[in-house]
CSV table of C-alpha atoms in Angstrom, one decimal:
chain,number,residue,atom,x,y,z
A,1,UNK,CA,27.5,11.5,21.4
A,2,UNK,CA,25.9,8.1,21.3
A,3,UNK,CA,24.0,6.9,18.2
A,4,UNK,CA,20.3,7.2,18.9
A,5,UNK,CA,18.9,6.0,15.6
A,6,UNK,CA,19.8,4.4,12.4
A,7,UNK,CA,17.6,5.0,9.3
A,8,UNK,CA,17.6,3.0,5.9
A,9,UNK,CA,16.4,4.2,2.5
A,10,UNK,CA,14.7,0.8,2.0
A,11,UNK,CA,12.8,1.1,-1.2
A,12,UNK,CA,14.7,0.2,-4.4
A,13,UNK,CA,18.1,0.3,-2.6
A,14,UNK,CA,18.1,-2.5,-0.1
A,15,UNK,CA,14.9,-4.2,-1.5
A,16,UNK,CA,13.5,-4.7,-4.9
A,17,UNK,CA,9.9,-6.0,-5.2
A,18,UNK,CA,9.8,-9.4,-6.9
A,19,UNK,CA,8.0,-9.6,-10.4
A,20,UNK,CA,4.4,-10.1,-9.9
A,21,UNK,CA,4.5,-8.7,-6.4
A,22,UNK,CA,2.0,-6.0,-7.1
A,23,UNK,CA,-0.6,-8.6,-8.0
A,24,UNK,CA,0.1,-10.6,-4.8
A,25,UNK,CA,-0.4,-7.4,-2.6
A,26,UNK,CA,-3.5,-6.5,-4.6
A,27,UNK,CA,-5.1,-9.8,-3.7
A,28,UNK,CA,-4.1,-9.6,-0.1
A,29,UNK,CA,-5.4,-6.0,0.1
A,30,UNK,CA,-8.7,-7.1,-1.3
A,31,UNK,CA,-9.1,-10.2,1.1
A,32,UNK,CA,-8.2,-8.0,4.1
A,33,UNK,CA,-10.6,-5.2,3.3
A,34,UNK,CA,-13.4,-7.8,2.6
A,35,UNK,CA,-12.8,-9.3,6.0
A,36,UNK,CA,-12.6,-6.0,7.8
A,37,UNK,CA,-16.0,-4.9,6.1
A,38,UNK,CA,-17.8,-8.2,6.9
A,39,UNK,CA,-19.4,-6.9,10.1
A,40,UNK,CA,-20.2,-3.4,8.6
A,41,UNK,CA,-22.8,-4.3,6.0
A,42,UNK,CA,-23.1,-6.1,2.7
A,43,UNK,CA,-20.4,-5.3,0.2
A,44,UNK,CA,-20.0,-6.9,-3.2
A,45,UNK,CA,-16.7,-8.2,-4.5
A,46,UNK,CA,-16.8,-5.3,-7.0
A,47,UNK,CA,-17.3,-2.6,-4.5
A,48,UNK,CA,-14.3,-4.0,-2.4
A,49,UNK,CA,-12.2,-4.1,-5.7
A,50,UNK,CA,-13.2,-0.6,-6.6
A,51,UNK,CA,-12.2,0.6,-3.1
A,52,UNK,CA,-8.9,-1.0,-3.4
A,53,UNK,CA,-8.3,0.4,-6.8
A,54,UNK,CA,-9.1,3.8,-5.6
A,55,UNK,CA,-6.7,3.5,-2.7
A,56,UNK,CA,-4.0,2.2,-5.0
A,57,UNK,CA,-4.5,5.2,-7.3
A,58,UNK,CA,-4.5,7.7,-4.5
A,59,UNK,CA,-1.3,6.1,-3.1
A,60,UNK,CA,0.5,6.3,-6.5
A,61,UNK,CA,-0.5,9.9,-7.1
A,62,UNK,CA,0.6,11.1,-3.6
A,63,UNK,CA,3.9,9.1,-4.0
A,64,UNK,CA,4.7,10.5,-7.4
A,65,UNK,CA,3.6,14.2,-6.7
A,66,UNK,CA,4.6,14.6,-3.0
A,67,UNK,CA,7.2,11.8,-2.5
A,68,UNK,CA,5.4,10.4,0.6
A,69,UNK,CA,3.1,7.7,1.5
A,70,UNK,CA,-0.5,8.1,2.7
A,71,UNK,CA,-1.0,8.1,6.5
A,72,UNK,CA,-3.5,5.6,7.9
A,73,UNK,CA,-6.1,8.4,8.4
A,74,UNK,CA,-5.7,9.5,4.8
């Protein structure tokens, strides 16, 4: 039988996030969301920051309780 796929348990085995990585990704997430919303109406920086914080909190809760990541639709 031929090998059809190879899977790696990537997080915290082959890769460790650098110190300060969360802050870097937080800033990128904020900028990308602000850019995506630009054509959808007027949103304040605080509203974008609140949406990012809500997503981050949801992601953390799902990861810790269900050991999975949120889907794009979620």
